[in-house]
Amino acid sequence: MRRTLIAGNWKMNLNRAQAIELARSIAGGLRENSSVEVAVFPPAVYLDAVIAAHPGLTVGAQNVSENGDGAFTGEISCAMLRDLGAVAVILGHSERRTLMGESSQQVNRKTIAALNAGLTPIVCVGELLEQRQAGLTDEVVLEQCRTSLAGLATEQMERTVIAYEPVWAIGTGHVATPAQAEQVHAAIRQWLAGAFSPSTAARIRILYGGSVKPDNAAELLSQENIDGALVGGASLKADSFLGIVRAAEPQAVA
Ligand code: PGA
C-alpha cells in the first residue's frame, strides 16, 4: 500500500536560525510510529544545518543539477546532496518550469541523475489556468509525465513520487476541489498502469500540491488516488504544517 507523504517545500524563505527552529518544532511535533511520512525541503544553503540539528527528520532539496561534479558554476550535484544527508529532491516545480525555463526533458535528466544517486525524486507536473479553461488539463499533465519520466525502469519508477500541482492553485489560496484533483490523479495513475503495469501504478505515490491547508487537507487526502501533499506556504509555520500531518493521519495506511 502507499504510505501517505506530507512534504514541506520551504522555497526561498527563512534565515538559518529560522530554518533550524522550524525543523525543531516540526520534529518535536511528530508522533512516534505515525503512519504518515513527513519530509521537509529547506533552501539548499540550510540543508546542512537542518540535517545536523535534526538527524531524525527526512530532508530533501528543492532542485539539483543533472550533471555530475565538474565545471558547472553555481550548481549543486546529486552527490553533494547525498553527502549532506539529503534523501530526496523536488524536481520540475512549476516555479522552476516557468521562472527558470526548465523543460520536461531537463526534468527527465535530473530525475535519472537523482535516481542513479539514490535520491527520491518528487517530480512535479501541473497545468496553467488557461490550459484548464481550454480543456487541456489531462493532455498537458500526461505529456509532462511522459517526457519527465521517459526511460525510467520499473524499479526506478517505483522509487519516484509524482506531485500534481495545478499552477493556478499554487500560492493563490484557490485550492483544487477534491474532485478536480482526484480526476487528474486518477488519469496519472491510469497512464502509469499503461506505461508500466497496474501493480507498479498501484504502488506509486501521487501527491497533490497547491494551497493545501490544515482545513482542506483531510478532504483532499481522503480521495482514492491522492497519497499525500506537497505544501508550500502552510509548511512555513510548524502549527499549520503539523495540522496537515494530523489531518493525514486518520486516512493514512500504516
Ligand atoms: P502552496 O505551494 O502550498 O503555497 O500553494 C505549493 C507548492 O508550490 O509546492
PDB file of C-alpha atoms and ligand atoms in Angstrom:
ATOM      1  CA  MET A   1       0.000   0.000   0.000  1.00  0.00           C
ATOM      2  CA  ARG A   2       1.004   3.597  -0.426  1.00  0.00           C
ATOM      3  CA  ARG A   3       2.229   5.373   2.681  1.00  0.00           C
ATOM      4  CA  THR A   4       0.929   8.942   2.912  1.00  0.00           C
ATOM      5  CA  LEU A   5       3.669  11.533   2.432  1.00  0.00           C
ATOM      6  CA  ILE A   6       3.394  15.127   3.614  1.00  0.00           C
ATOM      7  CA  ALA A   7       6.226  17.214   2.148  1.00  0.00           C
ATOM      8  CA  GLY A   8       7.010  20.832   3.070  1.00  0.00           C
ATOM      9  CA  ASN A   9       8.554  22.977   0.333  1.00  0.00           C
ATOM     10  CA  TRP A  10      10.075  25.972   2.105  1.00  0.00           C
ATOM     11  CA  LYS A  11      11.051  27.615  -1.203  1.00  0.00           C
ATOM     12  CA  MET A  12      13.377  30.662  -0.858  1.00  0.00           C
ATOM     13  CA  ASN A  13      12.259  31.604   2.645  1.00  0.00           C
ATOM     14  CA  LEU A  14      13.648  31.813   6.201  1.00  0.00           C
ATOM     15  CA  ASN A  15      17.091  32.556   7.539  1.00  0.00           C
ATOM     16  CA  ARG A  16      19.410  29.950   9.013  1.00  0.00           C
ATOM     17  CA  ALA A  17      18.167  30.262  12.606  1.00  0.00           C
ATOM     18  CA  GLN A  18      14.532  30.216  11.493  1.00  0.00           C
ATOM     19  CA  ALA A  19      15.121  27.125   9.358  1.00  0.00           C
ATOM     20  CA  ILE A  20      16.681  25.254  12.273  1.00  0.00           C
ATOM     21  CA  GLU A  21      13.879  26.386  14.582  1.00  0.00           C
ATOM     22  CA  LEU A  22      11.127  25.369  12.154  1.00  0.00           C
ATOM     23  CA  ALA A  23      12.722  21.945  11.738  1.00  0.00           C
ATOM     24  CA  ARG A  24      12.946  21.664  15.523  1.00  0.00           C
ATOM     25  CA  SER A  25       9.272  22.485  16.021  1.00  0.00           C
ATOM     26  CA  ILE A  26       8.214  20.069  13.294  1.00  0.00           C
ATOM     27  CA  ALA A  27      10.443  17.245  14.533  1.00  0.00           C
ATOM     28  CA  GLY A  28       9.159  17.840  18.076  1.00  0.00           C
ATOM     29  CA  GLY A  29       5.524  17.720  16.955  1.00  0.00           C
ATOM     30  CA  LEU A  30       5.691  14.446  15.041  1.00  0.00           C
ATOM     31  CA  ARG A  31       4.128  11.407  16.654  1.00  0.00           C
ATOM     32  CA  GLU A  32       6.256   8.342  17.098  1.00  0.00           C
ATOM     33  CA  ASN A  33       5.200   5.423  14.899  1.00  0.00           C
ATOM     34  CA  SER A  34       2.943   7.692  12.851  1.00  0.00           C
ATOM     35  CA  SER A  35       1.682   6.092   9.698  1.00  0.00           C
ATOM     36  CA  VAL A  36       2.395   9.342   7.853  1.00  0.00           C
ATOM     37  CA  GLU A  37       5.803  10.030   6.349  1.00  0.00           C
ATOM     38  CA  VAL A  38       6.966  13.635   6.676  1.00  0.00           C
ATOM     39  CA  ALA A  39       9.751  15.384   4.756  1.00  0.00           C
ATOM     40  CA  VAL A  40      10.955  18.988   4.601  1.00  0.00           C
ATOM     41  CA  PHE A  41      12.727  20.787   1.767  1.00  0.00           C
ATOM     42  CA  PRO A  42      14.712  23.790   3.072  1.00  0.00           C
ATOM     43  CA  PRO A  43      16.763  26.141   0.870  1.00  0.00           C
ATOM     44  CA  ALA A  44      19.955  24.325  -0.200  1.00  0.00           C
ATOM     45  CA  VAL A  45      22.232  26.538   1.894  1.00  0.00           C
ATOM     46  CA  TYR A  46      20.457  25.447   5.076  1.00  0.00           C
ATOM     47  CA  LEU A  47      20.319  21.709   4.339  1.00  0.00           C
ATOM     48  CA  ASP A  48      23.487  21.020   6.264  1.00  0.00           C
ATOM     49  CA  ALA A  49      22.375  22.954   9.335  1.00  0.00           C
ATOM     50  CA  VAL A  50      18.866  21.464   9.379  1.00  0.00           C
ATOM     51  CA  ILE A  51      20.128  17.904   8.926  1.00  0.00           C
ATOM     52  CA  ALA A  52      22.836  18.329  11.552  1.00  0.00           C
ATOM     53  CA  ALA A  53      20.404  19.819  14.061  1.00  0.00           C
ATOM     54  CA  HIS A  54      17.635  17.251  13.463  1.00  0.00           C
ATOM     55  CA  PRO A  55      19.065  13.958  12.259  1.00  0.00           C
ATOM     56  CA  GLY A  56      15.714  12.172  12.663  1.00  0.00           C
ATOM     57  CA  LEU A  57      13.909  14.384  10.159  1.00  0.00           C
ATOM     58  CA  THR A  58      13.653  13.414   6.493  1.00  0.00           C
ATOM     59  CA  VAL A  59      15.182  16.258   4.494  1.00  0.00           C
ATOM     60  CA  GLY A  60      15.456  16.944   0.776  1.00  0.00           C
ATOM     61  CA  ALA A  61      16.436  19.664  -1.691  1.00  0.00           C
ATOM     62  CA  GLN A  62      14.287  21.814  -3.966  1.00  0.00           C
ATOM     63  CA  ASN A  63      16.380  21.262  -7.093  1.00  0.00           C
ATOM     64  CA  VAL A  64      19.583  19.582  -8.272  1.00  0.00           C
ATOM     65  CA  SER A  65      21.894  19.652 -11.265  1.00  0.00           C
ATOM     66  CA  GLU A  66      21.511  16.989 -13.915  1.00  0.00           C
ATOM     67  CA  ASN A  67      25.317  16.841 -14.156  1.00  0.00           C
ATOM     68  CA  GLY A  68      27.934  15.086 -12.116  1.00  0.00           C
ATOM     69  CA  ASP A  69      30.575  17.112 -10.307  1.00  0.00           C
ATOM     70  CA  GLY A  70      32.579  19.431 -12.554  1.00  0.00           C
ATOM     71  CA  ALA A  71      32.679  22.868 -14.166  1.00  0.00           C
ATOM     72  CA  PHE A  72      29.063  23.947 -13.552  1.00  0.00           C
ATOM     73  CA  THR A  73      29.311  27.253 -11.685  1.00  0.00           C
ATOM     74  CA  GLY A  74      26.558  27.790  -9.167  1.00  0.00           C
ATOM     75  CA  GLU A  75      25.139  24.280  -9.462  1.00  0.00           C
ATOM     76  CA  ILE A  76      24.780  21.550  -6.819  1.00  0.00           C
ATOM     77  CA  SER A  77      25.203  17.873  -7.708  1.00  0.00           C
ATOM     78  CA  CYS A  78      23.280  14.839  -6.500  1.00  0.00           C
ATOM     79  CA  ALA A  79      26.466  13.553  -4.866  1.00  0.00           C
ATOM     80  CA  MET A  80      26.732  16.779  -2.845  1.00  0.00           C
ATOM     81  CA  LEU A  81      23.151  16.424  -1.636  1.00  0.00           C
ATOM     82  CA  ARG A  82      23.810  12.830  -0.630  1.00  0.00           C
ATOM     83  CA  ASP A  83      26.971  13.932   1.110  1.00  0.00           C
ATOM     84  CA  LEU A  84      24.919  16.313   3.279  1.00  0.00           C
ATOM     85  CA  GLY A  85      22.431  13.584   4.151  1.00  0.00           C
ATOM     86  CA  ALA A  86      19.583  14.749   1.919  1.00  0.00           C
ATOM     87  CA  VAL A  87      17.471  11.827   0.736  1.00  0.00           C
ATOM     88  CA  ALA A  88      15.024  13.391  -1.719  1.00  0.00           C
ATOM     89  CA  VAL A  89      14.719  16.214  -4.239  1.00  0.00           C
ATOM     90  CA  ILE A  90      11.798  18.166  -5.706  1.00  0.00           C
ATOM     91  CA  LEU A  91      12.131  18.364  -9.493  1.00  0.00           C
ATOM     92  CA  GLY A  92      10.277  20.355 -12.135  1.00  0.00           C
ATOM     93  CA  HIS A  93       8.362  22.533  -9.713  1.00  0.00           C
ATOM     94  CA  SER A  94       6.212  24.961 -11.706  1.00  0.00           C
ATOM     95  CA  GLU A  95       8.259  27.894 -10.415  1.00  0.00           C
ATOM     96  CA  ARG A  96      11.345  26.322 -11.984  1.00  0.00           C
ATOM     97  CA  ARG A  97       9.480  25.451 -15.157  1.00  0.00           C
ATOM     98  CA  THR A  98       8.033  28.967 -15.548  1.00  0.00           C
ATOM     99  CA  LEU A  99      10.646  31.240 -13.967  1.00  0.00           C
ATOM    100  CA  MET A 100      13.817  29.313 -14.909  1.00  0.00           C
ATOM    101  CA  GLY A 101      12.555  27.814 -18.179  1.00  0.00           C
ATOM    102  CA  GLU A 102      13.088  24.240 -17.088  1.00  0.00           C
ATOM    103  CA  SER A 103      11.766  21.803 -19.690  1.00  0.00           C
ATOM    104  CA  SER A 104      10.359  18.331 -19.130  1.00  0.00           C
ATOM    105  CA  GLN A 105      13.430  16.970 -20.962  1.00  0.00           C
ATOM    106  CA  GLN A 106      15.649  18.627 -18.366  1.00  0.00           C
ATOM    107  CA  VAL A 107      13.431  17.368 -15.555  1.00  0.00           C
ATOM    108  CA  ASN A 108      13.841  13.906 -17.045  1.00  0.00           C
ATOM    109  CA  ARG A 109      17.640  14.146 -16.985  1.00  0.00           C
ATOM    110  CA  LYS A 110      17.531  15.404 -13.393  1.00  0.00           C
ATOM    111  CA  THR A 111      15.159  12.599 -12.397  1.00  0.00           C
ATOM    112  CA  ILE A 112      17.505   9.970 -13.789  1.00  0.00           C
ATOM    113  CA  ALA A 113      20.529  11.622 -12.127  1.00  0.00           C
ATOM    114  CA  ALA A 114      18.682  11.697  -8.784  1.00  0.00           C
ATOM    115  CA  LEU A 115      17.638   8.048  -9.056  1.00  0.00           C
ATOM    116  CA  ASN A 116      21.151   6.988 -10.001  1.00  0.00           C
ATOM    117  CA  ALA A 117      22.446   8.784  -6.906  1.00  0.00           C
ATOM    118  CA  GLY A 118      19.894   7.090  -4.642  1.00  0.00           C
ATOM    119  CA  LEU A 119      17.785  10.221  -4.081  1.00  0.00           C
ATOM    120  CA  THR A 120      13.974  10.036  -4.182  1.00  0.00           C
ATOM    121  CA  PRO A 121      12.741  12.414  -6.878  1.00  0.00           C
ATOM    122  CA  ILE A 122       9.427  14.211  -6.384  1.00  0.00           C
ATOM    123  CA  VAL A 123       8.536  15.106  -9.959  1.00  0.00           C
ATOM    124  CA  CYS A 124       6.032  17.966 -10.273  1.00  0.00           C
ATOM    125  CA  VAL A 125       3.507  18.349 -13.061  1.00  0.00           C
ATOM    126  CA  GLY A 126       0.523  20.651 -13.485  1.00  0.00           C
ATOM    127  CA  GLU A 127      -1.452  22.759 -15.916  1.00  0.00           C
ATOM    128  CA  LEU A 128      -1.815  26.536 -16.222  1.00  0.00           C
ATOM    129  CA  LEU A 129      -5.231  28.147 -15.726  1.00  0.00           C
ATOM    130  CA  GLU A 130      -5.571  28.844 -19.474  1.00  0.00           C
ATOM    131  CA  GLN A 131      -4.848  25.210 -20.227  1.00  0.00           C
ATOM    132  CA  ARG A 132      -7.511  24.041 -17.763  1.00  0.00           C
ATOM    133  CA  GLN A 133     -10.006  26.511 -19.193  1.00  0.00           C
ATOM    134  CA  ALA A 134      -9.244  25.215 -22.681  1.00  0.00           C
ATOM    135  CA  GLY A 135      -9.951  21.641 -21.534  1.00  0.00           C
ATOM    136  CA  LEU A 136      -6.308  20.627 -21.931  1.00  0.00           C
ATOM    137  CA  THR A 137      -5.544  19.582 -18.339  1.00  0.00           C
ATOM    138  CA  ASP A 138      -5.104  15.834 -18.851  1.00  0.00           C
ATOM    139  CA  GLU A 139      -3.252  16.308 -22.116  1.00  0.00           C
ATOM    140  CA  VAL A 140      -0.752  18.767 -20.585  1.00  0.00           C
ATOM    141  CA  VAL A 141      -0.222  16.813 -17.380  1.00  0.00           C
ATOM    142  CA  LEU A 142       0.168  13.443 -19.078  1.00  0.00           C
ATOM    143  CA  GLU A 143       2.602  14.895 -21.614  1.00  0.00           C
ATOM    144  CA  GLN A 144       4.672  16.293 -18.713  1.00  0.00           C
ATOM    145  CA  CYS A 145       4.595  12.822 -17.117  1.00  0.00           C
ATOM    146  CA  ARG A 146       5.541  11.038 -20.364  1.00  0.00           C
ATOM    147  CA  THR A 147       8.534  13.304 -21.009  1.00  0.00           C
ATOM    148  CA  SER A 148       9.698  13.911 -17.426  1.00  0.00           C
ATOM    149  CA  LEU A 149       9.592  10.178 -16.641  1.00  0.00           C
ATOM    150  CA  ALA A 150      10.810   8.879 -20.008  1.00  0.00           C
ATOM    151  CA  GLY A 151      13.157   5.908 -19.969  1.00  0.00           C
ATOM    152  CA  LEU A 152      12.699   5.019 -16.303  1.00  0.00           C
ATOM    153  CA  ALA A 153      12.933   1.322 -15.488  1.00  0.00           C
ATOM    154  CA  THR A 154      10.040  -0.055 -13.436  1.00  0.00           C
ATOM    155  CA  GLU A 155      12.249  -0.236 -10.377  1.00  0.00           C
ATOM    156  CA  GLN A 156      13.192   3.439 -10.838  1.00  0.00           C
ATOM    157  CA  MET A 157       9.578   4.496 -11.354  1.00  0.00           C
ATOM    158  CA  GLU A 158       8.657   2.764  -8.119  1.00  0.00           C
ATOM    159  CA  ARG A 159      11.227   4.886  -6.272  1.00  0.00           C
ATOM    160  CA  THR A 160       9.771   8.093  -7.759  1.00  0.00           C
ATOM    161  CA  VAL A 161       6.994  10.269  -6.332  1.00  0.00           C
ATOM    162  CA  ILE A 162       4.768  12.372  -8.592  1.00  0.00           C
ATOM    163  CA  ALA A 163       3.267  15.673  -7.403  1.00  0.00           C
ATOM    164  CA  TYR A 164       0.262  17.057  -9.263  1.00  0.00           C
ATOM    165  CA  GLU A 165       0.277  20.799  -8.688  1.00  0.00           C
ATOM    166  CA  PRO A 166      -2.155  22.839 -10.773  1.00  0.00           C
ATOM    167  CA  VAL A 167      -0.234  26.075 -11.364  1.00  0.00           C
ATOM    168  CA  TRP A 168      -3.340  28.207 -10.720  1.00  0.00           C
ATOM    169  CA  ALA A 169      -3.594  26.725  -7.212  1.00  0.00           C
ATOM    170  CA  ILE A 170      -0.004  27.352  -6.119  1.00  0.00           C
ATOM    171  CA  GLY A 171       0.313  30.173  -3.616  1.00  0.00           C
ATOM    172  CA  THR A 172      -3.075  31.593  -4.609  1.00  0.00           C
ATOM    173  CA  GLY A 173      -5.431  30.216  -1.963  1.00  0.00           C
ATOM    174  CA  HIS A 174      -7.500  28.725  -4.828  1.00  0.00           C
ATOM    175  CA  VAL A 175      -7.207  25.053  -3.950  1.00  0.00           C
ATOM    176  CA  ALA A 176      -8.423  22.495  -6.472  1.00  0.00           C
ATOM    177  CA  THR A 177     -11.614  20.814  -5.342  1.00  0.00           C
ATOM    178  CA  PRO A 178     -11.087  17.237  -4.162  1.00  0.00           C
ATOM    179  CA  ALA A 179     -12.988  16.068  -7.253  1.00  0.00           C
ATOM    180  CA  GLN A 180     -10.839  18.153  -9.627  1.00  0.00           C
ATOM    181  CA  ALA A 181      -7.645  16.856  -8.050  1.00  0.00           C
ATOM    182  CA  GLU A 182      -8.846  13.250  -7.886  1.00  0.00           C
ATOM    183  CA  GLN A 183      -9.772  13.272 -11.570  1.00  0.00           C
ATOM    184  CA  VAL A 184      -6.208  14.232 -12.573  1.00  0.00           C
ATOM    185  CA  HIS A 185      -4.605  11.857 -10.060  1.00  0.00           C
ATOM    186  CA  ALA A 186      -6.707   9.002 -11.464  1.00  0.00           C
ATOM    187  CA  ALA A 187      -5.651   9.947 -15.002  1.00  0.00           C
ATOM    188  CA  ILE A 188      -1.985   9.908 -13.975  1.00  0.00           C
ATOM    189  CA  ARG A 189      -2.384   6.511 -12.313  1.00  0.00           C
ATOM    190  CA  GLN A 190      -4.134   5.140 -15.378  1.00  0.00           C
ATOM    191  CA  TRP A 191      -1.259   6.417 -17.513  1.00  0.00           C
ATOM    192  CA  LEU A 192       1.233   4.730 -15.144  1.00  0.00           C
ATOM    193  CA  ALA A 193      -0.682   1.452 -15.441  1.00  0.00           C
ATOM    194  CA  GLY A 194      -0.346   1.554 -19.221  1.00  0.00           C
ATOM    195  CA  ALA A 195       3.245   2.825 -19.348  1.00  0.00           C
ATOM    196  CA  PHE A 196       4.478   0.438 -16.643  1.00  0.00           C
ATOM    197  CA  SER A 197       1.954  -2.002 -15.165  1.00  0.00           C
ATOM    198  CA  PRO A 198      -1.152  -1.882 -12.979  1.00  0.00           C
ATOM    199  CA  SER A 199       0.809  -3.216  -9.987  1.00  0.00           C
ATOM    200  CA  THR A 200       3.502  -0.555 -10.413  1.00  0.00           C
ATOM    201  CA  ALA A 201       0.827   2.123 -10.789  1.00  0.00           C
ATOM    202  CA  ALA A 202      -0.773   0.931  -7.562  1.00  0.00           C
ATOM    203  CA  ARG A 203       2.497   1.393  -5.689  1.00  0.00           C
ATOM    204  CA  ILE A 204       3.412   4.931  -6.803  1.00  0.00           C
ATOM    205  CA  ARG A 205       2.572   7.884  -4.614  1.00  0.00           C
ATOM    206  CA  ILE A 206       0.904  10.849  -6.274  1.00  0.00           C
ATOM    207  CA  LEU A 207       0.867  13.959  -4.069  1.00  0.00           C
ATOM    208  CA  TYR A 208      -1.414  16.951  -4.516  1.00  0.00           C
ATOM    209  CA  GLY A 209       0.036  20.450  -4.173  1.00  0.00           C
ATOM    210  CA  GLY A 210      -1.475  23.929  -4.389  1.00  0.00           C
ATOM    211  CA  SER A 211      -2.887  25.864  -1.418  1.00  0.00           C
ATOM    212  CA  VAL A 212      -3.111  22.831   0.876  1.00  0.00           C
ATOM    213  CA  LYS A 213      -4.016  23.994   4.401  1.00  0.00           C
ATOM    214  CA  PRO A 214      -4.998  22.197   7.628  1.00  0.00           C
ATOM    215  CA  ASP A 215      -8.683  22.823   6.924  1.00  0.00           C
ATOM    216  CA  ASN A 216      -8.771  21.434   3.380  1.00  0.00           C
ATOM    217  CA  ALA A 217      -6.194  18.641   3.707  1.00  0.00           C
ATOM    218  CA  ALA A 218      -8.435  15.892   5.105  1.00  0.00           C
ATOM    219  CA  GLU A 219     -10.929  16.030   2.262  1.00  0.00           C
ATOM    220  CA  LEU A 220      -8.221  16.101  -0.396  1.00  0.00           C
ATOM    221  CA  LEU A 221      -6.348  13.242   1.239  1.00  0.00           C
ATOM    222  CA  SER A 222      -9.491  11.136   1.538  1.00  0.00           C
ATOM    223  CA  GLN A 223      -9.583  10.806  -2.250  1.00  0.00           C
ATOM    224  CA  GLU A 224      -8.630   7.380  -3.508  1.00  0.00           C
ATOM    225  CA  ASN A 225      -5.702   8.468  -5.664  1.00  0.00           C
ATOM    226  CA  ILE A 226      -4.307  11.297  -3.517  1.00  0.00           C
ATOM    227  CA  ASP A 227      -1.429   9.882  -1.491  1.00  0.00           C
ATOM    228  CA  GLY A 228      -0.130  12.957   0.250  1.00  0.00           C
ATOM    229  CA  ALA A 229       0.542  16.657  -0.136  1.00  0.00           C
ATOM    230  CA  LEU A 230       3.321  18.951  -1.286  1.00  0.00           C
ATOM    231  CA  VAL A 231       2.822  22.033   0.852  1.00  0.00           C
ATOM    232  CA  GLY A 232       4.313  25.492   0.247  1.00  0.00           C
ATOM    233  CA  GLY A 233       3.018  28.427   2.290  1.00  0.00           C
ATOM    234  CA  ALA A 234       1.468  26.329   5.053  1.00  0.00           C
ATOM    235  CA  SER A 235       4.762  24.469   5.588  1.00  0.00           C
ATOM    236  CA  LEU A 236       6.489  27.622   6.862  1.00  0.00           C
ATOM    237  CA  LYS A 237       4.704  27.507  10.221  1.00  0.00           C
ATOM    238  CA  ALA A 238       5.033  24.397  12.374  1.00  0.00           C
ATOM    239  CA  ASP A 239       1.412  24.648  13.555  1.00  0.00           C
ATOM    240  CA  SER A 240      -0.123  24.658  10.108  1.00  0.00           C
ATOM    241  CA  PHE A 241       2.260  22.045   8.726  1.00  0.00           C
ATOM    242  CA  LEU A 242       1.636  19.732  11.678  1.00  0.00           C
ATOM    243  CA  GLY A 243      -2.096  20.417  11.273  1.00  0.00           C
ATOM    244  CA  ILE A 244      -1.849  18.959   7.770  1.00  0.00           C
ATOM    245  CA  VAL A 245       0.129  15.973   9.077  1.00  0.00           C
ATOM    246  CA  ARG A 246      -2.603  15.363  11.686  1.00  0.00           C
ATOM    247  CA  ALA A 247      -5.304  15.668   9.031  1.00  0.00           C
ATOM    248  CA  ALA A 248      -3.489  12.949   7.081  1.00  0.00           C
ATOM    249  CA  GLU A 249      -3.298  10.541   9.991  1.00  0.00           C
ATOM    250  CA  PRO A 250      -6.838   9.121  10.116  1.00  0.00           C
ATOM    251  CA  GLN A 251      -6.734   8.056   6.470  1.00  0.00           C
ATOM    252  CA  ALA A 252      -3.116   7.014   6.362  1.00  0.00           C
ATOM    253  CA  VAL A 253      -2.222   3.393   5.907  1.00  0.00           C
ATOM    254  CA  ALA A 254       0.396   2.103   8.308  1.00  0.00           C
TER     255      ALA A 254
HETATM  256  P1  PGA B   1       1.400  26.470  -1.810  1.00  0.00           P
HETATM  257  O1  PGA B   1       2.642  25.906  -2.684  1.00  0.00           O
HETATM  258  O2  PGA B   1       1.071  25.403  -0.804  1.00  0.00           O
HETATM  259  O3  PGA B   1       1.926  27.728  -1.175  1.00  0.00           O
HETATM  260  O4  PGA B   1       0.286  26.717  -2.770  1.00  0.00           O
HETATM  261  C1  PGA B   1       2.687  24.567  -3.099  1.00  0.00           C
HETATM  262  C2  PGA B   1       3.961  24.317  -3.859  1.00  0.00           C
HETATM  263  O5  PGA B   1       4.428  25.217  -4.560  1.00  0.00           O
HETATM  264  O6  PGA B   1       4.554  23.211  -3.782  1.00  0.00           O
END
